[in-house]
C-alpha cells in the first residue's frame, strides 16, 4: 500500500510544480504585455496631443478666433502668445496616471502568483494530513487484524490440540494459562477500541468526583500487579506522604494507569523489567510518574506517540502487540479530567522512559483522614516490589 501512496505523492508534487511554473510564466508574459500596451498608449496619446498643438498653432496663425474656439474644446492644449502648446499640468497628470497604472500592474501580477502559491500550499498541507490519516488508518487496520487474528488462531490451535488427545494435568494447566494470556490480549484490544470509540462519541465529559490519589493508585496497582509481574515486571510504588486530593473519574483513571503500566512492561526488553510509580504534590499540582528502563522514546517522537494509531517504527514496536491507541486514550482521558501528560527520558535510571500525569489539586476538599490511608501511604513510604 506504501507504493501507491508514494507515487501519488510524487504525481501531486509534479502537478504543483507544473502549475506554479505555468502561473509564473503566464503572469510574467501578462505583465510584459500590459506594460507594452501602457507604453504604446502613452506614446500614442502624447504624439496625438503634440499633433493637436501643432495644428492649433497653424490655425492660430490663420484664424485666431477659430483657434481659440478649438482650444477651448481641448483641455490638454494651452494658448501662449504666439503658439499653442500642451498643457503642462495635464501632461503631468496624464504621465502620473500612466505610472500609477504601471505600478498597479507590477504589484497585481506578483500578488496573484502569491495567492496561487499560498492556495496550493494550503491544498498540499490538507492533502498531506489526509494522506497521513489514511496511512494511520491502514496501519490501524493491519494492527487490529493482527491483534484479533493472532490470539484467536493460537486459541484455536490450543483447543484443537487439547481436544485431539488426552493430556496430563500439568500440560492442561499450561495450555489453560496460555489461553488465559491470549484472552487477556483480546480483551485489552477490544477494551481499547471500545474506549476510543466511546471517547469519540461521548457528549458529556467524565464524571469527576473527589478522590485521594494515593488510595486510588494503591487499589489500581493491587488489581494490575499480578498480571504485570507475570510478564516479568518488578513493580515498586512510592506514595506521597501528603494526601493527594484530586477530581477524577475512577474508571477512566484505571484505563490511564493500565495503559501506562502495560507500555512500561511491553517496551522493556529482557527479563529484568523494573517499573516504578511515584506520587507527589508540587505547587497545587498532583503528579504520577510511571518510569521504566526500557527502549525509551526518541525525542522526535515524544509528541507524536500521543496521536491516534501512531506507533514508532522501531523493531521492538513492530514485534510487540498493540494498535497505537493506548497513549491517545491516556492523553484524551487525562485532558478531559483537566490534567495533562508528558513523556521524557528516565534520567534517574539513565535509560527508559518516564511518563508524568499531572492533575490540579482539588481545592477545599474534606480533610484527609490518615486512618483511611493505606499503611504505606501513612508512612509516606515505599512499597516493596512484589508486595
Ligand atoms: P501501542 O502500544 O498499542 O503501540 P500506544 O499508543 O500505547 O500504542 O503507544 C504508541 C507508541 O509509543 C508505541 O507504539 C511505542 O512505540 C511508544 N511507546 C509507548 N510507551 C512506551 C514506553 N514506555 N517506552 C518506549 N516506547 C513507548
mmCIF file of C-alpha atoms and ligand atoms in Angstrom:
data_model
loop_
_atom_site.group_PDB
_atom_site.id
_atom_site.type_symbol
_atom_site.label_atom_id
_atom_site.label_comp_id
_atom_site.label_asym_id
_atom_site.label_seq_id
_atom_site.Cartn_x
_atom_site.Cartn_y
_atom_site.Cartn_z
ATOM 1 C CA UNK A 1 0.000 0.000 0.000
ATOM 2 C CA UNK A 2 3.023 2.271 0.588
ATOM 3 C CA UNK A 3 3.997 2.300 -3.120
ATOM 4 C CA UNK A 4 0.743 3.840 -4.486
ATOM 5 C CA UNK A 5 0.796 6.455 -1.691
ATOM 6 C CA UNK A 6 4.377 7.416 -2.566
ATOM 7 C CA UNK A 7 3.713 7.578 -6.327
ATOM 8 C CA UNK A 8 0.556 9.655 -5.806
ATOM 9 C CA UNK A 9 2.693 11.950 -3.623
ATOM 10 C CA UNK A 10 5.234 12.342 -6.459
ATOM 11 C CA UNK A 11 2.438 12.960 -9.001
ATOM 12 C CA UNK A 12 0.926 15.665 -6.765
ATOM 13 C CA UNK A 13 4.339 17.281 -6.330
ATOM 14 C CA UNK A 14 4.949 17.313 -10.109
ATOM 15 C CA UNK A 15 1.450 18.733 -10.740
ATOM 16 C CA UNK A 16 2.079 21.523 -8.215
ATOM 17 C CA UNK A 17 5.467 22.405 -9.755
ATOM 18 C CA UNK A 18 3.901 22.481 -13.250
ATOM 19 C CA UNK A 19 1.009 24.688 -12.057
ATOM 20 C CA UNK A 20 3.385 27.116 -10.311
ATOM 21 C CA UNK A 21 5.742 27.280 -13.319
ATOM 22 C CA UNK A 22 2.781 27.832 -15.673
ATOM 23 C CA UNK A 23 1.251 30.562 -13.461
ATOM 24 C CA UNK A 24 4.614 32.361 -13.105
ATOM 25 C CA UNK A 25 5.214 32.208 -16.887
ATOM 26 C CA UNK A 26 1.668 33.398 -17.656
ATOM 27 C CA UNK A 27 1.851 36.277 -15.191
ATOM 28 C CA UNK A 28 5.308 37.346 -16.439
ATOM 29 C CA UNK A 29 4.069 37.336 -20.028
ATOM 30 C CA UNK A 30 0.885 39.198 -18.993
ATOM 31 C CA UNK A 31 2.998 41.806 -17.156
ATOM 32 C CA UNK A 32 5.307 42.371 -20.149
ATOM 33 C CA UNK A 33 2.287 42.601 -22.497
ATOM 34 C CA UNK A 34 0.397 45.049 -20.251
ATOM 35 C CA UNK A 35 3.471 47.262 -19.794
ATOM 36 C CA UNK A 36 3.956 47.371 -23.546
ATOM 37 C CA UNK A 37 0.304 48.367 -24.033
ATOM 38 C CA UNK A 38 0.599 51.120 -21.417
ATOM 39 C CA UNK A 39 3.779 52.435 -23.088
ATOM 40 C CA UNK A 40 2.204 52.347 -26.550
ATOM 41 C CA UNK A 41 -0.919 54.102 -25.253
ATOM 42 C CA UNK A 42 1.204 56.794 -23.582
ATOM 43 C CA UNK A 43 3.242 57.377 -26.715
ATOM 44 C CA UNK A 44 0.132 57.469 -28.965
ATOM 45 C CA UNK A 45 -1.637 59.936 -26.642
ATOM 46 C CA UNK A 46 1.397 62.222 -26.314
ATOM 47 C CA UNK A 47 2.075 62.286 -30.067
ATOM 48 C CA UNK A 48 -1.672 62.910 -30.665
ATOM 49 C CA UNK A 49 -1.538 65.869 -28.245
ATOM 50 C CA UNK A 50 1.609 67.089 -29.951
ATOM 51 C CA UNK A 51 -0.127 66.952 -33.343
ATOM 52 C CA UNK A 52 -3.158 68.783 -31.857
ATOM 53 C CA UNK A 53 -0.819 71.518 -30.537
ATOM 54 C CA UNK A 54 0.911 71.893 -33.939
ATOM 55 C CA UNK A 55 -2.412 72.020 -35.757
ATOM 56 C CA UNK A 56 -3.792 74.590 -33.299
ATOM 57 C CA UNK A 57 -0.630 76.715 -33.723
ATOM 58 C CA UNK A 58 -1.134 76.724 -37.514
ATOM 59 C CA UNK A 59 -4.776 77.588 -37.054
ATOM 60 C CA UNK A 60 -3.832 80.399 -34.683
ATOM 61 C CA UNK A 61 -1.702 81.979 -37.372
ATOM 62 C CA UNK A 62 -4.558 81.887 -39.914
ATOM 63 C CA UNK A 63 -7.733 82.277 -37.880
ATOM 64 C CA UNK A 64 -7.064 83.203 -34.222
ATOM 65 C CA UNK A 65 -10.790 83.285 -33.350
ATOM 66 C CA UNK A 66 -11.440 79.782 -34.667
ATOM 67 C CA UNK A 67 -8.194 78.574 -32.994
ATOM 68 C CA UNK A 68 -9.410 79.932 -29.620
ATOM 69 C CA UNK A 69 -12.748 78.126 -30.022
ATOM 70 C CA UNK A 70 -10.959 74.864 -30.897
ATOM 71 C CA UNK A 71 -8.512 75.205 -27.956
ATOM 72 C CA UNK A 72 -11.490 75.667 -25.597
ATOM 73 C CA UNK A 73 -12.706 72.183 -26.634
ATOM 74 C CA UNK A 74 -9.306 70.557 -25.908
ATOM 75 C CA UNK A 75 -8.300 70.882 -22.260
ATOM 76 C CA UNK A 76 -4.826 69.447 -22.991
ATOM 77 C CA UNK A 77 -3.928 72.478 -25.108
ATOM 78 C CA UNK A 78 -2.755 75.806 -23.731
ATOM 79 C CA UNK A 79 -2.713 79.081 -25.620
ATOM 80 C CA UNK A 80 0.534 81.046 -25.464
ATOM 81 C CA UNK A 81 1.197 84.467 -27.079
ATOM 82 C CA UNK A 82 2.271 83.078 -30.470
ATOM 83 C CA UNK A 83 1.749 79.385 -30.331
ATOM 84 C CA UNK A 84 -0.279 76.565 -28.784
ATOM 85 C CA UNK A 85 1.477 74.011 -26.556
ATOM 86 C CA UNK A 86 0.499 71.002 -24.441
ATOM 87 C CA UNK A 87 -0.813 71.981 -21.023
ATOM 88 C CA UNK A 88 1.973 71.144 -18.505
ATOM 89 C CA UNK A 89 -0.458 70.264 -15.670
ATOM 90 C CA UNK A 90 -2.468 67.944 -17.953
ATOM 91 C CA UNK A 91 0.752 66.354 -19.180
ATOM 92 C CA UNK A 92 1.946 65.777 -15.621
ATOM 93 C CA UNK A 93 -1.432 64.346 -14.531
ATOM 94 C CA UNK A 94 -1.506 62.040 -17.546
ATOM 95 C CA UNK A 95 2.046 60.714 -17.003
ATOM 96 C CA UNK A 96 1.345 60.264 -13.269
ATOM 97 C CA UNK A 97 -1.802 58.268 -14.132
ATOM 98 C CA UNK A 98 0.158 56.040 -16.528
ATOM 99 C CA UNK A 99 2.901 55.486 -13.938
ATOM 100 C CA UNK A 100 0.381 54.531 -11.289
ATOM 101 C CA UNK A 101 -1.208 52.093 -13.796
ATOM 102 C CA UNK A 102 2.242 50.523 -14.332
ATOM 103 C CA UNK A 103 2.834 50.336 -10.559
ATOM 104 C CA UNK A 104 -0.541 48.699 -10.072
ATOM 105 C CA UNK A 105 0.288 46.068 -12.693
ATOM 106 C CA UNK A 106 3.703 45.452 -11.111
ATOM 107 C CA UNK A 107 2.002 44.691 -7.761
ATOM 108 C CA UNK A 108 -1.031 42.864 -9.123
ATOM 109 C CA UNK A 109 0.984 40.243 -11.029
ATOM 110 C CA UNK A 110 3.208 39.042 -8.149
ATOM 111 C CA UNK A 111 0.241 39.290 -5.744
ATOM 112 C CA UNK A 112 -1.756 36.948 -7.966
ATOM 113 C CA UNK A 113 1.192 34.499 -8.077
ATOM 114 C CA UNK A 114 1.447 34.715 -4.278
ATOM 115 C CA UNK A 115 -2.278 33.969 -3.853
ATOM 116 C CA UNK A 116 -1.975 30.940 -6.145
ATOM 117 C CA UNK A 117 1.129 29.657 -4.305
ATOM 118 C CA UNK A 118 -0.460 30.118 -0.850
ATOM 119 C CA UNK A 119 -3.643 28.343 -2.009
ATOM 120 C CA UNK A 120 -1.563 25.484 -3.412
ATOM 121 C CA UNK A 121 0.372 25.240 -0.143
ATOM 122 C CA UNK A 122 -2.899 25.046 1.815
ATOM 123 C CA UNK A 123 -4.189 22.336 -0.524
ATOM 124 C CA UNK A 124 -0.841 20.483 -0.241
ATOM 125 C CA UNK A 125 -0.957 20.614 3.537
ATOM 126 C CA UNK A 126 -4.514 19.300 3.697
ATOM 127 C CA UNK A 127 -3.606 16.549 1.219
ATOM 128 C CA UNK A 128 -0.632 15.645 3.420
ATOM 129 C CA UNK A 129 -2.864 15.482 6.512
ATOM 130 C CA UNK A 130 -5.352 13.319 4.647
ATOM 131 C CA UNK A 131 -2.603 11.010 3.425
ATOM 132 C CA UNK A 132 -1.154 10.714 6.931
ATOM 133 C CA UNK A 133 -4.619 9.872 8.284
ATOM 134 C CA UNK A 134 -5.061 7.266 5.596
ATOM 135 C CA UNK A 135 -1.642 5.781 6.363
ATOM 136 C CA UNK A 136 -2.501 5.582 10.048
ATOM 137 C CA UNK A 137 -5.888 4.032 9.347
ATOM 138 C CA UNK A 138 -4.181 1.419 7.192
ATOM 139 C CA UNK A 139 -1.670 0.764 9.983
ATOM 140 C CA UNK A 140 -4.529 0.560 12.434
ATOM 141 C CA UNK A 141 -6.461 -1.879 10.268
ATOM 142 C CA UNK A 142 -3.489 -4.181 9.808
ATOM 143 C CA UNK A 143 -2.559 -3.892 13.513
ATOM 144 C CA UNK A 144 -6.098 -4.605 14.648
ATOM 145 C CA UNK A 145 -6.462 -7.533 12.247
ATOM 146 C CA UNK A 146 -3.211 -8.904 13.620
ATOM 147 C CA UNK A 147 -4.262 -8.218 17.219
ATOM 148 C CA UNK A 148 -7.536 -10.109 16.807
ATOM 149 C CA UNK A 149 -6.401 -12.862 14.478
ATOM 150 C CA UNK A 150 -3.206 -13.964 16.222
ATOM 151 C CA UNK A 151 -4.707 -14.739 19.657
ATOM 152 C CA UNK A 152 -7.713 -16.378 18.005
ATOM 153 C CA UNK A 153 -5.521 -18.670 15.874
ATOM 154 C CA UNK A 154 -3.452 -19.532 18.946
ATOM 155 C CA UNK A 155 -6.610 -20.258 20.938
ATOM 156 C CA UNK A 156 -7.982 -22.436 18.139
ATOM 157 C CA UNK A 157 -4.705 -24.342 17.919
ATOM 158 C CA UNK A 158 -4.560 -24.901 21.698
ATOM 159 C CA UNK A 159 -8.204 -26.060 21.815
ATOM 160 C CA UNK A 160 -7.772 -28.388 18.857
ATOM 161 C CA UNK A 161 -4.643 -29.938 20.375
ATOM 162 C CA UNK A 162 -6.385 -30.334 23.731
ATOM 163 C CA UNK A 163 -9.397 -31.989 22.048
ATOM 164 C CA UNK A 164 -7.256 -34.231 19.912
ATOM 165 C CA UNK A 165 -5.786 -36.323 22.688
ATOM 166 C CA UNK A 166 -5.941 -36.591 26.458
ATOM 167 C CA UNK A 167 -3.055 -34.908 28.215
ATOM 168 C CA UNK A 168 -1.563 -34.856 31.705
ATOM 169 C CA UNK A 169 -2.906 -32.358 34.226
ATOM 170 C CA UNK A 170 0.312 -30.345 34.187
ATOM 171 C CA UNK A 171 0.120 -29.843 30.448
ATOM 172 C CA UNK A 172 -3.573 -28.952 30.673
ATOM 173 C CA UNK A 173 -2.751 -26.226 33.167
ATOM 174 C CA UNK A 174 -0.033 -24.825 30.955
ATOM 175 C CA UNK A 175 -2.453 -24.804 27.977
ATOM 176 C CA UNK A 176 -5.092 -23.045 30.078
ATOM 177 C CA UNK A 177 -2.537 -20.462 31.228
ATOM 178 C CA UNK A 178 -1.616 -19.718 27.601
ATOM 179 C CA UNK A 179 -5.301 -19.470 26.683
ATOM 180 C CA UNK A 180 -5.829 -17.064 29.555
ATOM 181 C CA UNK A 181 -2.961 -14.858 28.257
ATOM 182 C CA UNK A 182 -4.383 -14.840 24.722
ATOM 183 C CA UNK A 183 -7.848 -13.982 26.045
ATOM 184 C CA UNK A 184 -6.368 -11.135 28.103
ATOM 185 C CA UNK A 185 -4.751 -9.813 24.936
ATOM 186 C CA UNK A 186 -8.068 -9.981 23.064
ATOM 187 C CA UNK A 187 -9.789 -8.271 25.974
ATOM 188 C CA UNK A 188 -7.189 -5.482 26.073
ATOM 189 C CA UNK A 189 -7.511 -4.799 22.324
ATOM 190 C CA UNK A 190 -11.332 -4.737 22.384
ATOM 191 C CA UNK A 191 -11.257 -2.571 25.505
ATOM 192 C CA UNK A 192 -9.000 -0.027 23.785
ATOM 193 C CA UNK A 193 -11.024 0.088 20.570
ATOM 194 C CA UNK A 194 -14.288 0.431 22.503
ATOM 195 C CA UNK A 195 -12.869 3.060 24.867
ATOM 196 C CA UNK A 196 -11.599 5.049 21.885
ATOM 197 C CA UNK A 197 -14.999 4.831 20.140
ATOM 198 C CA UNK A 198 -16.771 5.811 23.384
ATOM 199 C CA UNK A 199 -14.500 8.846 23.769
ATOM 200 C CA UNK A 200 -15.195 9.953 20.220
ATOM 201 C CA UNK A 201 -18.964 9.702 20.681
ATOM 202 C CA UNK A 202 -19.133 10.970 24.246
ATOM 203 C CA UNK A 203 -21.259 14.083 24.536
ATOM 204 C CA UNK A 204 -20.652 14.671 28.207
ATOM 205 C CA UNK A 205 -17.228 14.610 29.828
ATOM 206 C CA UNK A 206 -16.141 12.144 32.508
ATOM 207 C CA UNK A 207 -17.943 12.139 35.856
ATOM 208 C CA UNK A 208 -15.463 13.741 38.239
ATOM 209 C CA UNK A 209 -15.531 13.005 41.933
ATOM 210 C CA UNK A 210 -13.197 13.831 44.819
ATOM 211 C CA UNK A 211 -10.687 11.038 45.300
ATOM 212 C CA UNK A 212 -7.499 10.611 47.268
ATOM 213 C CA UNK A 213 -4.927 9.535 44.715
ATOM 214 C CA UNK A 214 -2.609 7.507 46.996
ATOM 215 C CA UNK A 215 -5.559 5.308 47.903
ATOM 216 C CA UNK A 216 -6.855 5.096 44.339
ATOM 217 C CA UNK A 217 -3.447 4.157 42.918
ATOM 218 C CA UNK A 218 -2.993 1.520 45.582
ATOM 219 C CA UNK A 219 -6.279 -0.061 44.506
ATOM 220 C CA UNK A 220 -5.348 0.079 40.808
ATOM 221 C CA UNK A 221 -1.891 -1.390 41.425
ATOM 222 C CA UNK A 222 -3.459 -4.115 43.584
ATOM 223 C CA UNK A 223 -5.580 -5.189 40.626
ATOM 224 C CA UNK A 224 -2.825 -4.972 37.988
ATOM 225 C CA UNK A 225 0.221 -6.186 39.927
ATOM 226 C CA UNK A 226 -0.169 -9.931 39.380
ATOM 227 C CA UNK A 227 -0.621 -9.572 35.606
ATOM 228 C CA UNK A 228 2.358 -7.227 35.243
ATOM 229 C CA UNK A 229 4.641 -9.353 37.399
ATOM 230 C CA UNK A 230 3.655 -12.453 35.454
ATOM 231 C CA UNK A 231 5.130 -10.657 32.425
ATOM 232 C CA UNK A 232 8.436 -10.072 34.208
ATOM 233 C CA UNK A 233 7.871 -6.627 35.767
ATOM 234 C CA UNK A 234 9.411 -5.673 39.093
ATOM 235 C CA UNK A 235 6.898 -3.138 40.273
ATOM 236 C CA UNK A 236 7.608 -0.583 43.001
ATOM 237 C CA UNK A 237 5.404 2.278 44.165
ATOM 238 C CA UNK A 238 6.452 5.387 46.086
ATOM 239 C CA UNK A 239 3.432 7.032 47.675
ATOM 240 C CA UNK A 240 3.279 10.637 48.752
ATOM 241 C CA UNK A 241 3.392 11.386 52.487
ATOM 242 C CA UNK A 242 0.731 14.080 51.854
ATOM 243 C CA UNK A 243 -2.865 13.431 50.991
ATOM 244 C CA UNK A 244 -3.396 13.996 47.260
ATOM 245 C CA UNK A 245 -6.951 15.143 46.642
ATOM 246 C CA UNK A 246 -7.982 15.386 43.010
ATOM 247 C CA UNK A 247 -11.161 15.313 40.897
ATOM 248 C CA UNK A 248 -11.213 12.151 38.825
ATOM 249 C CA UNK A 249 -13.376 9.618 37.109
ATOM 250 C CA UNK A 250 -12.007 6.466 38.743
ATOM 251 C CA UNK A 251 -12.926 4.076 35.886
ATOM 252 C CA UNK A 252 -11.264 6.370 33.323
ATOM 253 C CA UNK A 253 -8.201 6.720 35.576
ATOM 254 C CA UNK A 254 -7.943 2.936 35.640
ATOM 255 C CA UNK A 255 -7.671 2.942 31.808
ATOM 256 C CA UNK A 256 -4.865 5.551 32.058
ATOM 257 C CA UNK A 257 -2.800 3.582 34.591
ATOM 258 C CA UNK A 258 -3.428 0.294 32.815
ATOM 259 C CA UNK A 259 -2.086 1.666 29.532
ATOM 260 C CA UNK A 260 0.978 3.367 31.046
ATOM 261 C CA UNK A 261 1.933 0.297 33.081
ATOM 262 C CA UNK A 262 1.233 -2.064 30.184
ATOM 263 C CA UNK A 263 3.520 0.006 27.908
ATOM 264 C CA UNK A 264 6.235 0.215 30.582
ATOM 265 C CA UNK A 265 6.416 -3.601 30.612
ATOM 266 C CA UNK A 266 5.781 -4.075 26.890
ATOM 267 C CA UNK A 267 8.611 -1.770 25.818
ATOM 268 C CA UNK A 268 11.176 -3.143 28.301
ATOM 269 C CA UNK A 269 13.174 -5.886 26.628
ATOM 270 C CA UNK A 270 14.955 -8.672 28.531
ATOM 271 C CA UNK A 271 13.863 -10.448 31.651
ATOM 272 C CA UNK A 272 14.522 -7.646 34.146
ATOM 273 C CA UNK A 273 11.747 -5.046 33.768
ATOM 274 C CA UNK A 274 11.831 -2.575 36.664
ATOM 275 C CA UNK A 275 8.768 -0.309 36.689
ATOM 276 C CA UNK A 276 8.365 2.439 39.262
ATOM 277 C CA UNK A 277 5.281 4.502 40.080
ATOM 278 C CA UNK A 278 5.760 7.682 42.139
ATOM 279 C CA UNK A 279 3.139 10.011 43.516
ATOM 280 C CA UNK A 280 3.873 13.535 44.682
ATOM 281 C CA UNK A 281 2.479 17.018 45.087
ATOM 282 C CA UNK A 282 4.132 20.225 43.912
ATOM 283 C CA UNK A 283 2.615 23.723 43.967
ATOM 284 C CA UNK A 284 -1.033 22.635 43.964
ATOM 285 C CA UNK A 285 -0.303 20.064 41.293
ATOM 286 C CA UNK A 286 -0.537 16.336 41.843
ATOM 287 C CA UNK A 287 1.806 14.150 39.809
ATOM 288 C CA UNK A 288 2.053 10.493 38.999
ATOM 289 C CA UNK A 289 5.276 9.300 37.385
ATOM 290 C CA UNK A 290 5.411 5.929 35.642
ATOM 291 C CA UNK A 291 9.047 5.073 34.946
ATOM 292 C CA UNK A 292 10.622 2.180 33.113
ATOM 293 C CA UNK A 293 14.109 1.235 31.970
ATOM 294 C CA UNK A 294 13.099 0.034 28.541
ATOM 295 C CA UNK A 295 13.905 1.097 24.990
ATOM 296 C CA UNK A 296 12.955 4.758 25.550
ATOM 297 C CA UNK A 297 11.188 7.138 23.164
ATOM 298 C CA UNK A 298 13.353 9.199 20.760
ATOM 299 C CA UNK A 299 12.918 12.942 21.267
ATOM 300 C CA UNK A 300 11.466 13.456 17.775
ATOM 301 C CA UNK A 301 8.623 11.017 18.567
ATOM 302 C CA UNK A 302 7.684 12.293 22.027
ATOM 303 C CA UNK A 303 4.696 14.321 20.871
ATOM 304 C CA UNK A 304 3.588 12.025 18.088
ATOM 305 C CA UNK A 305 3.175 8.926 20.281
ATOM 306 C CA UNK A 306 0.016 10.507 21.739
ATOM 307 C CA UNK A 307 -1.639 10.652 18.314
ATOM 308 C CA UNK A 308 -4.328 8.164 17.399
ATOM 309 C CA UNK A 309 -2.982 4.943 15.770
ATOM 310 C CA UNK A 310 0.593 6.236 15.934
ATOM 311 C CA UNK A 311 3.269 3.625 16.609
ATOM 312 C CA UNK A 312 7.021 4.222 16.443
ATOM 313 C CA UNK A 313 8.556 2.370 13.509
ATOM 314 C CA UNK A 314 11.113 0.541 15.683
ATOM 315 C CA UNK A 315 11.790 -3.165 15.581
ATOM 316 C CA UNK A 316 10.559 -3.652 19.140
ATOM 317 C CA UNK A 317 7.278 -1.815 18.497
ATOM 318 C CA UNK A 318 6.672 -3.922 15.415
ATOM 319 C CA UNK A 319 7.379 -7.077 17.388
ATOM 320 C CA UNK A 320 5.086 -6.131 20.292
ATOM 321 C CA UNK A 321 1.330 -6.237 20.106
ATOM 322 C CA UNK A 322 -0.662 -3.007 20.074
ATOM 323 C CA UNK A 323 -2.753 -0.793 17.818
ATOM 324 C CA UNK A 324 -1.446 2.671 18.694
ATOM 325 C CA UNK A 325 -4.453 3.683 20.785
ATOM 326 C CA UNK A 326 -3.116 3.389 24.353
ATOM 327 C CA UNK A 327 -1.403 6.765 24.699
ATOM 328 C CA UNK A 328 -4.104 8.516 22.674
ATOM 329 C CA UNK A 329 -6.603 7.257 25.265
ATOM 330 C CA UNK A 330 -4.294 8.323 28.098
ATOM 331 C CA UNK A 331 -3.931 11.865 26.752
ATOM 332 C CA UNK A 332 -7.607 12.310 25.854
ATOM 333 C CA UNK A 333 -8.852 10.974 29.184
ATOM 334 C CA UNK A 334 -6.336 12.928 31.272
ATOM 335 C CA UNK A 335 -7.133 16.168 29.432
ATOM 336 C CA UNK A 336 -10.882 15.557 29.850
ATOM 337 C CA UNK A 337 -10.169 15.387 33.589
ATOM 338 C CA UNK A 338 -8.379 18.790 33.424
ATOM 339 C CA UNK A 339 -4.887 17.312 33.569
ATOM 340 C CA UNK A 340 -2.067 16.713 31.124
ATOM 341 C CA UNK A 341 0.504 14.075 30.366
ATOM 342 C CA UNK A 342 4.107 14.308 29.238
ATOM 343 C CA UNK A 343 6.814 11.931 28.142
ATOM 344 C CA UNK A 344 10.504 12.355 28.902
ATOM 345 C CA UNK A 345 13.578 10.178 29.303
ATOM 346 C CA UNK A 346 14.021 8.373 32.616
ATOM 347 C CA UNK A 347 17.049 10.462 33.661
ATOM 348 C CA UNK A 348 17.341 8.874 37.087
ATOM 349 C CA UNK A 349 17.927 5.422 35.631
ATOM 350 C CA UNK A 350 19.873 6.720 32.635
ATOM 351 C CA UNK A 351 17.630 4.767 30.225
ATOM 352 C CA UNK A 352 13.982 4.127 29.548
ATOM 353 C CA UNK A 353 11.032 6.469 29.733
ATOM 354 C CA UNK A 354 9.159 8.481 32.326
ATOM 355 C CA UNK A 355 5.515 9.345 31.734
ATOM 356 C CA UNK A 356 4.108 12.004 34.048
ATOM 357 C CA UNK A 357 0.401 12.566 34.529
ATOM 358 C CA UNK A 358 -0.435 15.862 36.220
ATOM 359 C CA UNK A 359 -3.751 16.890 37.797
ATOM 360 C CA UNK A 360 -4.621 20.133 39.558
ATOM 361 C CA UNK A 361 -5.043 19.596 43.283
ATOM 362 C CA UNK A 362 -8.693 19.675 44.330
ATOM 363 C CA UNK A 363 -9.349 22.778 46.354
ATOM 364 C CA UNK A 364 -11.381 22.799 49.556
ATOM 365 C CA UNK A 365 -11.756 19.038 49.918
ATOM 366 C CA UNK A 366 -12.649 17.488 53.198
ATOM 367 C CA UNK A 367 -9.640 16.984 55.430
ATOM 368 C CA UNK A 368 -7.936 13.761 54.536
ATOM 369 C CA UNK A 369 -8.187 11.191 57.179
ATOM 370 C CA UNK A 370 -4.916 9.369 57.778
ATOM 371 C CA UNK A 371 -6.954 6.491 59.129
ATOM 372 C CA UNK A 372 -8.378 5.937 55.676
ATOM 373 C CA UNK A 373 -4.978 5.867 54.014
ATOM 374 C CA UNK A 374 -3.107 2.697 53.172
ATOM 375 C CA UNK A 375 -0.329 1.818 55.588
ATOM 376 C CA UNK A 376 2.426 2.575 53.044
ATOM 377 C CA UNK A 377 0.854 5.956 52.386
ATOM 378 C CA UNK A 378 0.792 6.797 56.052
ATOM 379 C CA UNK A 379 4.498 6.109 56.208
ATOM 380 C CA UNK A 380 4.954 8.330 53.116
ATOM 381 C CA UNK A 381 6.576 5.254 52.026
ATOM 382 C CA UNK A 382 7.895 2.890 49.574
ATOM 383 C CA UNK A 383 6.025 -0.200 48.612
ATOM 384 C CA UNK A 384 8.457 -3.028 48.079
ATOM 385 C CA UNK A 385 8.376 -4.821 44.808
ATOM 386 C CA UNK A 386 6.351 -7.952 44.986
ATOM 387 C CA UNK A 387 4.296 -6.901 47.996
HETATM 388 P P1 LIG B 1 0.703 0.667 21.222
HETATM 389 O O1 LIG B 1 1.475 0.318 22.454
HETATM 390 O O2 LIG B 1 -0.552 -0.077 21.069
HETATM 391 O O3 LIG B 1 1.555 0.639 20.002
HETATM 392 P P2 LIG B 1 0.442 3.339 22.391
HETATM 393 O O4 LIG B 1 -0.433 4.456 21.961
HETATM 394 O O5 LIG B 1 0.266 2.826 23.760
HETATM 395 O O6 LIG B 1 0.215 2.199 21.308
HETATM 396 O O7 LIG B 1 1.934 3.802 22.202
HETATM 397 C C1 LIG B 1 2.329 4.435 20.990
HETATM 398 C C2 LIG B 1 3.800 4.143 20.710
HETATM 399 O O8 LIG B 1 4.618 4.802 21.684
HETATM 400 C C3 LIG B 1 4.149 2.674 20.837
HETATM 401 O O9 LIG B 1 3.944 2.004 19.615
HETATM 402 C C4 LIG B 1 5.617 2.709 21.236
HETATM 403 O O10 LIG B 1 6.418 2.757 20.076
HETATM 404 C C5 LIG B 1 5.760 4.020 22.003
HETATM 405 N N1 LIG B 1 5.774 3.813 23.480
HETATM 406 C C6 LIG B 1 4.723 3.912 24.311
HETATM 407 N N2 LIG B 1 5.089 3.708 25.598
HETATM 408 C C7 LIG B 1 6.417 3.479 25.573
HETATM 409 C C8 LIG B 1 7.411 3.204 26.585
HETATM 410 N N3 LIG B 1 7.087 3.118 27.869
HETATM 411 N N4 LIG B 1 8.695 3.022 26.180
HETATM 412 C C9 LIG B 1 9.031 3.119 24.862
HETATM 413 N N5 LIG B 1 8.156 3.377 23.872
HETATM 414 C C10 LIG B 1 6.868 3.560 24.210
#
